[in-house]
mmCIF file of C-alpha atoms in Angstrom:
data_model
loop_
_atom_site.group_PDB
_atom_site.id
_atom_site.type_symbol
_atom_site.label_atom_id
_atom_site.label_comp_id
_atom_site.label_asym_id
_atom_site.label_seq_id
_atom_site.Cartn_x
_atom_site.Cartn_y
_atom_site.Cartn_z
ATOM 1 C CA MET Q 175 -19.440 34.434 21.062
ATOM 2 C CA THR Q 176 -17.566 34.630 24.121
ATOM 3 C CA ARG Q 177 -14.104 34.728 23.744
ATOM 4 C CA ILE Q 178 -11.726 33.406 26.644
ATOM 5 C CA PRO Q 179 -7.536 34.859 26.676
ATOM 6 C CA LEU Q 180 -5.520 31.090 27.534
ATOM 7 C CA ALA Q 181 -3.348 32.319 30.844
ATOM 8 C CA ALA Q 182 -0.360 31.521 28.029
ATOM 9 C CA PRO Q 183 -0.690 31.081 25.139
ATOM 10 C CA VAL Q 184 -1.005 27.039 23.993
ATOM 11 C CA PRO Q 185 1.289 25.647 20.968
ATOM 12 C CA ALA Q 186 0.447 25.154 18.145
ATOM 13 C CA THR Q 187 0.951 21.276 18.242
ATOM 14 C CA LEU Q 188 -0.836 20.371 20.935
ATOM 15 C CA ALA Q 189 -4.067 22.188 19.289
ATOM 16 C CA ASP Q 190 -5.461 18.721 19.071
ATOM 17 C CA GLU Q 191 -4.903 18.223 22.434
ATOM 18 C CA LEU Q 192 -7.046 20.854 23.378
ATOM 19 C CA ALA Q 193 -9.827 20.390 20.969
ATOM 20 C CA LYS Q 194 -10.831 17.091 21.304
ATOM 21 C CA ARG Q 195 -11.217 18.996 25.530
ATOM 22 C CA VAL Q 196 -13.274 22.363 25.381
ATOM 23 C CA TYR Q 197 -16.951 20.727 24.558
ATOM 24 C CA PHE Q 198 -16.184 18.774 28.214
ATOM 25 C CA VAL Q 199 -15.324 21.796 30.558
ATOM 26 C CA SER Q 200 -18.833 23.484 30.492
ATOM 27 C CA ASP Q 201 -22.326 21.567 28.353
ATOM 28 C CA THR Q 202 -23.660 25.178 27.831
ATOM 29 C CA ILE Q 203 -21.500 25.609 25.223
ATOM 30 C CA THR Q 204 -22.300 24.050 22.103
ATOM 31 C CA GLY Q 205 -19.744 25.844 19.944
ATOM 32 C CA PHE Q 206 -16.357 27.279 19.380
ATOM 33 C CA SER Q 207 -13.025 27.910 18.216
ATOM 34 C CA LEU Q 208 -9.676 27.772 18.447
ATOM 35 C CA VAL Q 209 -7.454 31.232 18.117
ATOM 36 C CA ARG Q 210 -4.278 30.645 16.851
ATOM 37 C CA SER Q 211 -1.788 34.155 16.695
ATOM 38 C CA GLY Q 212 1.428 32.532 15.227
ATOM 39 C CA ASP Q 213 1.927 29.168 15.760
ATOM 40 C CA GLU Q 214 0.544 29.742 19.393
ATOM 41 C CA ILE Q 215 -3.361 29.566 20.516
ATOM 42 C CA THR Q 216 -3.948 32.156 22.649
ATOM 43 C CA ALA Q 217 -7.774 32.038 23.421
ATOM 44 C CA VAL Q 218 -10.258 29.707 22.460
ATOM 45 C CA ASP Q 219 -14.094 31.699 21.567
ATOM 46 C CA VAL Q 220 -16.534 29.602 22.085
ATOM 47 C CA THR Q 221 -20.419 29.784 21.428
ATOM 48 C CA THR Q 222 -23.655 28.787 24.262
ATOM 49 C CA ARG Q 223 -26.507 27.463 24.297
ATOM 50 C CA ALA Q 224 -29.079 30.596 24.530
ATOM 51 C CA ALA Q 225 -31.416 29.153 27.113
ATOM 52 C CA ALA Q 226 -28.012 29.752 29.346
ATOM 53 C CA GLY Q 227 -28.683 33.234 29.203
ATOM 54 C CA ALA Q 228 -27.526 33.409 32.967
ATOM 55 C CA VAL Q 229 -23.579 32.296 31.895
ATOM 56 C CA ASP Q 230 -20.962 33.196 33.310
ATOM 57 C CA PRO Q 231 -18.031 34.526 31.712
ATOM 58 C CA GLY Q 232 -16.193 33.831 34.872
ATOM 59 C CA GLU Q 233 -16.951 30.816 35.146
ATOM 60 C CA LEU Q 234 -16.302 29.715 32.012
ATOM 61 C CA ALA Q 235 -12.849 30.834 32.156
ATOM 62 C CA ARG Q 236 -11.843 29.729 35.034
ATOM 63 C CA LYS Q 237 -13.072 25.704 34.318
ATOM 64 C CA LEU Q 238 -11.072 26.193 30.703
ATOM 65 C CA HIS Q 239 -7.737 27.531 32.109
ATOM 66 C CA LEU Q 240 -8.216 24.310 34.431
ATOM 67 C CA VAL Q 241 -8.913 22.234 32.084
ATOM 68 C CA VAL Q 242 -5.513 23.418 30.122
ATOM 69 C CA ALA Q 243 -3.272 24.226 32.803
ATOM 70 C CA ASN Q 244 -4.233 20.384 33.454
ATOM 71 C CA ASP Q 245 -4.505 18.494 30.878
ATOM 72 C CA VAL Q 246 -2.724 20.092 27.533
ATOM 73 C CA VAL Q 247 0.283 22.673 28.603
ATOM 74 C CA GLY Q 248 1.759 19.567 30.304
ATOM 75 C CA GLN Q 249 2.235 17.818 27.536
ATOM 76 C CA ARG Q 250 5.421 16.918 25.093
ATOM 77 C CA LEU Q 251 4.169 16.281 21.404
ATOM 78 C CA VAL Q 252 5.918 15.111 19.068
ATOM 79 C CA GLU Q 253 5.688 13.961 15.160
ATOM 80 C CA PRO Q 254 3.459 10.254 15.963
ATOM 81 C CA LYS Q 255 6.027 7.701 14.758
ATOM 82 C CA VAL Q 256 4.475 5.562 12.406
ATOM 83 C CA VAL Q 257 4.875 2.196 12.009
ATOM 84 C CA TRP Q 258 2.972 1.426 8.899
ATOM 85 C CA ARG Q 259 1.294 2.654 5.824
ATOM 86 C CA ALA Q 260 0.486 1.848 2.546
ATOM 87 C CA ALA Q 261 -1.287 3.643 0.149
ATOM 88 C CA ALA Q 262 -3.877 2.448 -2.134
ATOM 89 C CA PRO Q 263 -5.074 3.494 -5.535
ATOM 90 C CA GLY Q 264 -8.346 6.103 -6.308
ATOM 91 C CA ALA Q 265 -9.553 8.450 -4.155
ATOM 92 C CA VAL Q 266 -11.493 8.698 -0.833
ATOM 93 C CA ARG Q 267 -14.623 10.701 -0.350
ATOM 94 C CA ASP Q 268 -17.341 10.856 2.825
ATOM 95 C CA VAL Q 269 -20.527 8.221 1.657
ATOM 96 C CA PHE Q 270 -21.830 9.506 4.855
ATOM 97 C CA GLY Q 271 -24.730 11.573 3.317
ATOM 98 C CA GLU Q 272 -25.045 8.853 0.350
ATOM 99 C CA LEU Q 273 -25.865 6.768 3.825
ATOM 100 C CA LEU Q 274 -28.185 8.477 4.554
ATOM 101 C CA ALA Q 275 -29.793 9.393 1.131
ATOM 102 C CA GLN Q 276 -30.140 5.674 0.673
ATOM 103 C CA GLY Q 277 -32.788 5.133 3.705
ATOM 104 C CA ALA Q 278 -29.155 2.786 4.962
ATOM 105 C CA ALA Q 279 -28.286 5.177 8.035
ATOM 106 C CA THR Q 280 -30.965 7.831 9.643
ATOM 107 C CA GLU Q 281 -29.453 10.011 12.307
ATOM 108 C CA ALA Q 282 -31.203 8.431 15.739
ATOM 109 C CA GLY Q 283 -30.195 11.347 17.938
ATOM 110 C CA GLU Q 284 -27.010 12.770 19.291
ATOM 111 C CA GLY Q 285 -23.973 10.782 19.055
ATOM 112 C CA GLN Q 286 -26.693 7.852 17.832
ATOM 113 C CA ILE Q 287 -27.239 5.965 14.119
ATOM 114 C CA ALA Q 288 -29.263 3.340 13.082
ATOM 115 C CA LEU Q 289 -27.787 0.968 10.201
ATOM 116 C CA GLY Q 290 -29.009 -0.896 7.617
ATOM 117 C CA GLU Q 291 -28.105 -2.825 4.731
ATOM 118 C CA PRO Q 292 -25.284 -3.461 2.607
ATOM 119 C CA VAL Q 293 -24.086 -1.150 6.372
ATOM 120 C CA LEU Q 294 -24.524 -4.018 8.275
ATOM 121 C CA SER Q 295 -23.261 -7.166 6.401
ATOM 122 C CA LEU Q 296 -20.679 -5.333 5.694
ATOM 123 C CA MET Q 297 -19.323 -4.809 9.615
ATOM 124 C CA ASP Q 298 -20.595 -8.582 9.821
ATOM 125 C CA HIS Q 299 -17.889 -9.333 6.952
ATOM 126 C CA LEU Q 300 -15.482 -7.297 8.909
ATOM 127 C CA ASP Q 301 -15.668 -9.003 11.798
ATOM 128 C CA ARG Q 302 -14.928 -12.397 10.025
ATOM 129 C CA GLU Q 303 -12.099 -11.445 8.532
ATOM 130 C CA ILE Q 304 -10.808 -10.666 12.485
ATOM 131 C CA ARG Q 305 -12.198 -13.005 14.077
ATOM 132 C CA ALA Q 306 -11.054 -15.831 11.447
ATOM 133 C CA LEU Q 307 -6.884 -14.601 11.587
ATOM 134 C CA VAL Q 308 -7.623 -14.675 15.278
ATOM 135 C CA MET Q 309 -8.712 -18.028 15.796
ATOM 136 C CA GLU Q 310 -6.041 -19.227 13.123
ATOM 137 C CA GLU Q 311 -3.413 -17.261 14.808
ATOM 138 C CA PHE Q 312 -4.178 -17.570 18.339
ATOM 139 C CA GLY Q 313 -6.470 -20.783 18.874
ATOM 140 C CA ALA Q 314 -8.452 -17.556 21.497
ATOM 141 C CA ARG Q 315 -11.564 -18.296 23.551
ATOM 142 C CA GLU Q 316 -14.459 -16.334 22.662
ATOM 143 C CA PHE Q 317 -17.055 -14.735 24.842
ATOM 144 C CA ARG Q 318 -20.465 -13.089 24.045
ATOM 145 C CA TYR Q 319 -20.332 -10.398 27.672
ATOM 146 C CA PRO Q 320 -23.702 -9.339 29.006
ATOM 147 C CA THR Q 321 -24.219 -5.044 28.357
ATOM 148 C CA LEU Q 322 -23.578 -4.458 31.288
ATOM 149 C CA ILE Q 323 -20.648 -4.291 33.724
ATOM 150 C CA PRO Q 324 -20.472 -3.675 37.527
ATOM 151 C CA SER Q 325 -19.536 -0.368 38.779
ATOM 152 C CA ASP Q 326 -17.050 -1.514 40.204
ATOM 153 C CA ALA Q 327 -15.092 -3.571 38.598
ATOM 154 C CA LEU Q 328 -14.712 -0.775 35.999
ATOM 155 C CA ARG Q 329 -14.181 1.171 38.997
ATOM 156 C CA ARG Q 330 -10.880 -1.271 39.256
ATOM 157 C CA THR Q 331 -9.820 -0.765 35.628
ATOM 158 C CA GLY Q 332 -9.166 3.623 36.838
ATOM 159 C CA TYR Q 333 -11.324 4.271 34.020
ATOM 160 C CA PHE Q 334 -13.351 6.087 36.059
ATOM 161 C CA GLU Q 335 -10.193 8.939 37.920
ATOM 162 C CA SER Q 336 -8.618 8.952 33.753
ATOM 163 C CA PHE Q 337 -12.247 9.028 31.555
ATOM 164 C CA PRO Q 338 -14.686 10.942 33.641
ATOM 165 C CA GLN Q 339 -16.061 12.666 30.589
ATOM 166 C CA LEU Q 340 -17.036 9.647 28.925
ATOM 167 C CA LEU Q 341 -18.614 7.773 31.757
ATOM 168 C CA MET Q 342 -22.305 6.136 30.921
ATOM 169 C CA PHE Q 343 -24.259 4.808 34.067
ATOM 170 C CA VAL Q 344 -26.673 2.802 34.244
ATOM 171 C CA SER Q 345 -29.247 3.534 37.195
ATOM 172 C CA ARG Q 346 -33.585 2.416 38.232
ATOM 173 C CA LEU Q 347 -36.165 3.375 40.904
ATOM 174 C CA HIS Q 348 -35.526 2.801 43.962
ATOM 175 C CA GLY Q 349 -37.668 -1.139 44.845
ATOM 176 C CA ASP Q 350 -40.057 0.334 46.813
ATOM 177 C CA ALA Q 351 -43.950 1.036 45.974
ATOM 178 C CA ASP Q 352 -44.054 4.193 47.536
ATOM 179 C CA ALA Q 353 -41.064 5.657 44.941
ATOM 180 C CA TYR Q 354 -43.158 3.825 42.186
ATOM 181 C CA ARG Q 355 -46.226 5.458 43.525
ATOM 182 C CA GLY Q 356 -44.146 8.862 43.755
ATOM 183 C CA PHE Q 357 -43.065 7.885 39.281
ATOM 184 C CA LEU Q 358 -46.326 7.765 38.040
ATOM 185 C CA ASP Q 359 -48.041 10.635 40.503
ATOM 186 C CA THR Q 360 -44.098 12.961 39.267
ATOM 187 C CA ILE Q 361 -44.364 11.641 35.335
ATOM 188 C CA ALA Q 362 -48.197 12.008 35.658
ATOM 189 C CA ASP Q 363 -49.756 14.349 32.929
ATOM 190 C CA GLY Q 364 -46.890 15.386 30.936
ATOM 191 C CA GLY Q 365 -44.458 15.775 34.087
ATOM 192 C CA ASP Q 366 -40.596 16.160 34.498
ATOM 193 C CA LEU Q 367 -38.965 12.941 33.527
ATOM 194 C CA SER Q 368 -35.420 14.161 34.387
ATOM 195 C CA GLU Q 369 -37.407 14.634 38.551
ATOM 196 C CA GLY Q 370 -38.463 12.115 38.714
ATOM 197 C CA LEU Q 371 -35.900 9.955 38.019
ATOM 198 C CA ARG Q 372 -33.927 12.207 40.777
ATOM 199 C CA ALA Q 373 -36.920 11.011 42.712
ATOM 200 C CA HIS Q 374 -36.801 8.064 43.758
ATOM 201 C CA GLY Q 375 -34.410 6.727 41.365
ATOM 202 C CA GLY Q 376 -30.652 5.579 42.397
ATOM 203 C CA GLY Q 377 -28.368 2.463 42.139
ATOM 204 C CA PHE Q 378 -25.949 3.245 40.790
ATOM 205 C CA ASP Q 379 -23.977 -0.693 41.052
ATOM 206 C CA HIS Q 380 -24.313 -0.564 36.490
ATOM 207 C CA CYS Q 381 -22.618 1.356 33.825
ATOM 208 C CA LEU Q 382 -22.506 0.902 30.307
ATOM 209 C CA PRO Q 383 -18.789 -0.439 29.075
ATOM 210 C CA PRO Q 384 -16.627 1.929 27.047
ATOM 211 C CA THR Q 385 -14.432 -0.507 25.836
ATOM 212 C CA MET Q 386 -15.250 -5.293 25.917
ATOM 213 C CA CYS Q 387 -11.853 -5.855 27.162
ATOM 214 C CA PHE Q 388 -12.614 -4.375 31.005
ATOM 215 C CA HIS Q 389 -15.341 -7.232 30.763
ATOM 216 C CA THR Q 390 -12.946 -10.038 29.998
ATOM 217 C CA TYR Q 391 -10.380 -8.186 33.040
ATOM 218 C CA HIS Q 392 -13.480 -9.338 35.243
ATOM 219 C CA GLN Q 393 -14.078 -13.017 33.817
ATOM 220 C CA TYR Q 394 -10.144 -13.946 35.166
ATOM 221 C CA ALA Q 395 -10.036 -12.063 38.668
ATOM 222 C CA ASP Q 396 -8.958 -13.107 41.912
ATOM 223 C CA ARG Q 397 -7.636 -16.168 40.756
ATOM 224 C CA PRO Q 398 -4.453 -17.684 38.369
ATOM 225 C CA LEU Q 399 -5.320 -17.707 34.760
ATOM 226 C CA PRO Q 400 -5.629 -21.455 33.865
ATOM 227 C CA SER Q 401 -2.969 -21.435 30.899
ATOM 228 C CA GLY Q 402 0.589 -19.856 30.867
ATOM 229 C CA SER Q 403 -0.977 -17.783 28.454
ATOM 230 C CA LEU Q 404 -4.706 -16.791 26.786
ATOM 231 C CA VAL Q 405 -5.877 -14.968 24.211
ATOM 232 C CA VAL Q 406 -9.690 -13.571 24.899
ATOM 233 C CA THR Q 407 -11.882 -12.421 21.830
ATOM 234 C CA SER Q 408 -15.050 -11.076 22.139
ATOM 235 C CA ARG Q 409 -17.383 -8.769 19.790
ATOM 236 C CA GLY Q 410 -19.974 -6.607 22.132
ATOM 237 C CA LYS Q 411 -21.329 -3.160 22.060
ATOM 238 C CA SER Q 412 -19.257 -0.541 24.080
ATOM 239 C CA PHE Q 413 -20.508 3.183 25.095
ATOM 240 C CA ARG Q 414 -18.854 6.535 24.733
ATOM 241 C CA HIS Q 415 -20.847 9.790 25.989
ATOM 242 C CA GLU Q 416 -18.675 11.843 23.643
ATOM 243 C CA SER Q 417 -20.599 14.569 23.750
ATOM 244 C CA ARG Q 418 -21.351 17.178 21.495
ATOM 245 C CA TYR Q 419 -17.818 15.554 19.441
ATOM 246 C CA SER Q 420 -21.005 13.048 17.538
ATOM 247 C CA ARG Q 421 -20.137 13.487 14.651
ATOM 248 C CA SER Q 422 -21.389 10.307 11.449
ATOM 249 C CA LEU Q 423 -20.144 6.614 12.073
ATOM 250 C CA GLU Q 424 -17.412 8.498 13.681
ATOM 251 C CA ARG Q 425 -17.904 8.352 16.648
ATOM 252 C CA LEU Q 426 -20.735 7.194 18.385
ATOM 253 C CA TRP Q 427 -22.376 6.619 22.124
ATOM 254 C CA ASP Q 428 -22.437 3.055 21.364
ATOM 255 C CA PHE Q 429 -20.675 1.378 19.759
ATOM 256 C CA THR Q 430 -20.099 -2.870 18.226
ATOM 257 C CA ILE Q 431 -15.890 -3.994 18.301
ATOM 258 C CA ARG Q 432 -14.335 -6.786 17.709
ATOM 259 C CA GLU Q 433 -11.526 -7.378 21.288
ATOM 260 C CA ILE Q 434 -8.446 -9.171 21.550
ATOM 261 C CA VAL Q 435 -6.959 -10.089 24.615
ATOM 262 C CA PHE Q 436 -3.482 -11.432 25.750
ATOM 263 C CA LEU Q 437 -2.993 -12.481 28.894
ATOM 264 C CA GLY Q 438 0.302 -14.032 30.005
ATOM 265 C CA SER Q 439 4.885 -12.945 30.085
ATOM 266 C CA PRO Q 440 5.067 -9.588 28.630
ATOM 267 C CA GLU Q 441 7.889 -11.448 25.315
ATOM 268 C CA PHE Q 442 3.540 -13.448 25.395
ATOM 269 C CA VAL Q 443 1.747 -10.533 25.495
ATOM 270 C CA LEU Q 444 4.365 -8.211 23.367
ATOM 271 C CA GLY Q 445 5.127 -10.848 20.263
ATOM 272 C CA ALA Q 446 0.879 -11.819 20.033
ATOM 273 C CA ARG Q 447 0.585 -7.867 19.887
ATOM 274 C CA THR Q 448 2.726 -8.119 17.233
ATOM 275 C CA ARG Q 449 2.055 -10.718 15.321
ATOM 276 C CA LEU Q 450 -2.056 -9.845 14.974
ATOM 277 C CA MET Q 451 -0.654 -6.071 14.210
ATOM 278 C CA GLU Q 452 1.526 -7.524 11.484
ATOM 279 C CA ARG Q 453 -1.879 -9.877 9.905
ATOM 280 C CA THR Q 454 -4.402 -6.621 10.728
ATOM 281 C CA TYR Q 455 -1.641 -5.115 8.300
ATOM 282 C CA ALA Q 456 -2.335 -8.216 5.669
ATOM 283 C CA LEU Q 457 -6.025 -7.031 5.758
ATOM 284 C CA VAL Q 458 -6.517 -4.184 5.274
ATOM 285 C CA GLU Q 459 -4.633 -4.428 1.966
ATOM 286 C CA SER Q 460 -6.347 -6.873 0.525
ATOM 287 C CA LEU Q 461 -9.621 -4.527 1.081
ATOM 288 C CA GLY Q 462 -7.716 -2.101 -1.302
ATOM 289 C CA LEU Q 463 -7.678 0.434 1.356
ATOM 290 C CA GLY Q 464 -5.109 3.094 2.633
ATOM 291 C CA GLY Q 465 -4.058 4.355 5.409
ATOM 292 C CA ARG Q 466 -1.005 4.155 8.569
ATOM 293 C CA CYS Q 467 -0.868 2.440 12.076
ATOM 294 C CA GLU Q 468 0.901 5.172 14.240
ATOM 295 C CA VAL Q 469 2.217 5.346 18.133
ATOM 296 C CA ALA Q 470 -0.524 6.719 19.366
ATOM 297 C CA GLY Q 471 -2.508 8.285 23.928
ATOM 298 C CA ASP Q 472 -5.389 7.799 24.513
ATOM 299 C CA PRO Q 473 -7.775 11.132 26.037
ATOM 300 C CA PHE Q 474 -7.341 11.396 30.287
ATOM 301 C CA PHE Q 475 -9.119 14.147 31.284
ATOM 302 C CA LEU Q 476 -8.320 15.308 34.729
ATOM 303 C CA ASN Q 477 -6.382 13.842 36.315
ATOM 304 C CA ASP Q 478 -3.348 14.674 38.150
ATOM 305 C CA ALA Q 479 -1.134 12.947 35.833
ATOM 306 C CA THR Q 480 -2.480 13.315 32.545
ATOM 307 C CA ALA Q 481 0.169 15.001 31.373
ATOM 308 C CA ALA Q 482 3.599 12.614 32.749
ATOM 309 C CA ARG Q 483 0.513 9.397 32.045
ATOM 310 C CA ALA Q 484 0.025 11.016 28.615
ATOM 311 C CA TRP Q 485 4.275 11.752 28.263
ATOM 312 C CA SER Q 486 4.762 8.240 28.989
ATOM 313 C CA GLN Q 487 2.281 6.255 27.132
ATOM 314 C CA ARG Q 488 3.411 7.833 23.973
ATOM 315 C CA LEU Q 489 7.024 7.470 24.594
ATOM 316 C CA LEU Q 490 7.445 4.407 25.422
ATOM 317 C CA GLU Q 491 4.962 3.180 22.526
ATOM 318 C CA LEU Q 492 3.101 1.059 25.042
ATOM 319 C CA LYS Q 493 -1.153 2.255 21.910
ATOM 320 C CA TYR Q 494 -0.787 2.192 18.372
ATOM 321 C CA GLU Q 495 -3.605 3.226 16.568
ATOM 322 C CA LEU Q 496 -5.416 1.874 12.434
ATOM 323 C CA ARG Q 497 -5.846 5.502 10.715
ATOM 324 C CA LEU Q 498 -7.761 5.052 7.328
ATOM 325 C CA PRO Q 499 -8.742 8.358 5.413
ATOM 326 C CA LEU Q 500 -12.536 9.222 5.317
ATOM 327 C CA ASP Q 501 -10.735 11.878 2.436
ATOM 328 C CA GLY Q 502 -9.112 14.198 1.339
ATOM 329 C CA GLU Q 503 -8.250 15.545 4.706
ATOM 330 C CA ARG Q 504 -9.920 13.672 7.686
ATOM 331 C CA ASP Q 505 -8.822 9.832 8.718
ATOM 332 C CA VAL Q 506 -10.493 7.602 11.645
ATOM 333 C CA ALA Q 507 -8.921 5.168 14.346
ATOM 334 C CA VAL Q 508 -10.882 2.238 12.742
ATOM 335 C CA GLY Q 509 -8.342 -0.439 15.558
ATOM 336 C CA SER Q 510 -6.069 -0.257 18.520
ATOM 337 C CA PHE Q 511 -3.942 -2.212 19.865
ATOM 338 C CA ASN Q 512 -2.107 -1.715 23.164
ATOM 339 C CA TYR Q 513 0.050 -3.232 26.502
ATOM 340 C CA HIS Q 514 -0.716 -2.359 29.672
ATOM 341 C CA GLU Q 515 1.776 -3.990 31.126
ATOM 342 C CA GLN Q 516 0.893 -5.409 35.147
ATOM 343 C CA LEU Q 517 -1.997 -2.504 35.579
ATOM 344 C CA PHE Q 518 -4.996 -4.799 34.639
ATOM 345 C CA GLY Q 519 -3.111 -8.232 36.082
ATOM 346 C CA LYS Q 520 -2.753 -6.000 39.414
ATOM 347 C CA SER Q 521 -5.746 -3.954 40.079
ATOM 348 C CA PHE Q 522 -7.714 -7.409 39.029
ATOM 349 C CA GLY Q 523 -5.299 -10.306 40.824
ATOM 350 C CA ILE Q 524 -4.912 -12.158 37.752
ATOM 351 C CA ARG Q 525 -1.938 -14.080 38.902
ATOM 352 C CA SER Q 526 0.231 -15.901 36.801
ATOM 353 C CA SER Q 527 1.517 -19.723 37.517
ATOM 354 C CA THR Q 528 4.557 -17.854 39.924
ATOM 355 C CA ASP Q 529 2.085 -16.447 42.059
ATOM 356 C CA GLU Q 530 2.970 -12.595 40.158
ATOM 357 C CA ALA Q 531 0.542 -10.592 38.382
ATOM 358 C CA VAL Q 532 0.336 -11.097 34.647
ATOM 359 C CA PHE Q 533 0.957 -8.610 31.167
ATOM 360 C CA THR Q 534 -2.164 -7.565 29.609
ATOM 361 C CA GLY Q 535 -2.453 -7.095 26.834
ATOM 362 C CA CYS Q 536 -5.563 -5.716 23.621
ATOM 363 C CA ALA Q 537 -6.740 -4.847 20.328
ATOM 364 C CA GLY Q 538 -10.037 -3.182 19.925
ATOM 365 C CA PHE Q 539 -11.935 -2.834 15.759
ATOM 366 C CA GLY Q 540 -14.379 -0.115 16.120
ATOM 367 C CA LEU Q 541 -16.657 -1.853 13.490
ATOM 368 C CA GLU Q 542 -19.019 0.940 12.157
ATOM 369 C CA ARG Q 543 -15.944 2.721 11.656
ATOM 370 C CA PHE Q 544 -14.500 0.234 9.865
ATOM 371 C CA ALA Q 545 -16.528 -0.585 7.038
ATOM 372 C CA TYR Q 546 -17.476 3.229 7.273
ATOM 373 C CA ALA Q 547 -13.395 4.121 6.107
ATOM 374 C CA PHE Q 548 -14.073 0.450 3.702
ATOM 375 C CA LEU Q 549 -17.027 2.867 1.607
ATOM 376 C CA CYS Q 550 -15.654 5.768 2.271
ATOM 377 C CA ARG Q 551 -12.273 3.783 -0.442
ATOM 378 C CA HIS Q 552 -15.182 1.707 -2.422
ATOM 379 C CA GLY Q 553 -18.107 3.611 -2.222
ATOM 380 C CA VAL Q 554 -21.973 2.678 -1.483
ATOM 381 C CA ASP Q 555 -23.040 0.373 -4.349
ATOM 382 C CA PRO Q 556 -21.674 -3.181 -3.584
ATOM 383 C CA ALA Q 557 -20.839 -3.583 -7.508
ATOM 384 C CA ASP Q 558 -18.047 -1.626 -7.180
ATOM 385 C CA TRP Q 559 -16.046 -3.348 -4.134
ATOM 386 C CA PRO Q 560 -13.016 -5.310 -4.518
ATOM 387 C CA ALA Q 561 -14.904 -9.417 -5.786
ATOM 388 C CA ALA Q 562 -13.809 -11.015 -2.259
ATOM 389 C CA VAL Q 563 -15.991 -9.351 -0.379
ATOM 390 C CA ARG Q 564 -19.183 -7.963 -2.821
ATOM 391 C CA GLU Q 565 -18.993 -11.703 -3.037
ATOM 392 C CA ALA Q 566 -18.875 -12.441 0.577
ATOM 393 C CA VAL Q 567 -21.353 -9.566 1.607
ATOM 394 C CA ALA Q 568 -24.255 -9.523 -1.712
ATOM 395 C CA PRO Q 569 -23.280 -13.056 -3.763
#
């Protein structure tokens, strides 16, 4: 274990902001703990991979100090503003071990969980409920998008600059007979796959999408909206490299999102977001779940304006998170409701009837997380679920 003293103490109120970034400091870090003194964090204890025996503590300290100075110390956090809260009767317990024991979940790799019944049917039911209220409330247009998104499209969103730590690119071998032959020769008899890919691969012109709404902005890019306002919904897989932060169904490298995108005037987008939030609260309560919705922020990383952007996002209440409990201490964000002002309207050239950049907002629901929170509240046996859910999922 290596103790890295911080250049200056970090207020304990910023502990979560520091903790969510430590693993991204270096891929040699396998574990860490924050060293506290009173109301301050004074150091970080880190463990590193044994194979990385030559890890230079000075280099680790340099990288950690860079992240702390750039992303953490400049943030001004206050107690999260809660805009909705509901209690539900009964205990909440983490049921991931039970899902593993009965074969309803299987750990397929870091950040990768294979799911079976009854989780699959529960996810589908929750998705149908969200989709139905979106169709009823907004008459949304629904699309099914490709898995891959062009790298140029993702770059227009600003994601590269904001969240480089979460990016997942797609590559392929060069389209050349010599490249194919060279690759086969490299991996023959158990040869190194990474070496073969580096020598004969390339073409990073597509990414795995970190969220579904980016497909929608790409779809309507560089043209006027077909109407004064528009609501689009979709369901698909999203991908974020969470490194060693992956944990059960809370933080997966690939997960399923039901997304709703609002495009139009600021009054339309903000009004639609509010209506969707209110309908969602009613849905959560009808499912017998307790939780809260609060002002939140995104994990901006190593951007020159990280601290200012994080503060502005919270101050202007651009993002709300719906959080549901998993046990007596932990909860998880199962949904978010976001307002982007004209950010994506400008970057994608989506114009209104008056030739101005449209305003946009979106809401996304992580179906694995939503189902997991439901199971932590009601248990893994459908016989114990609320009657309406039980009948819809397992009649």
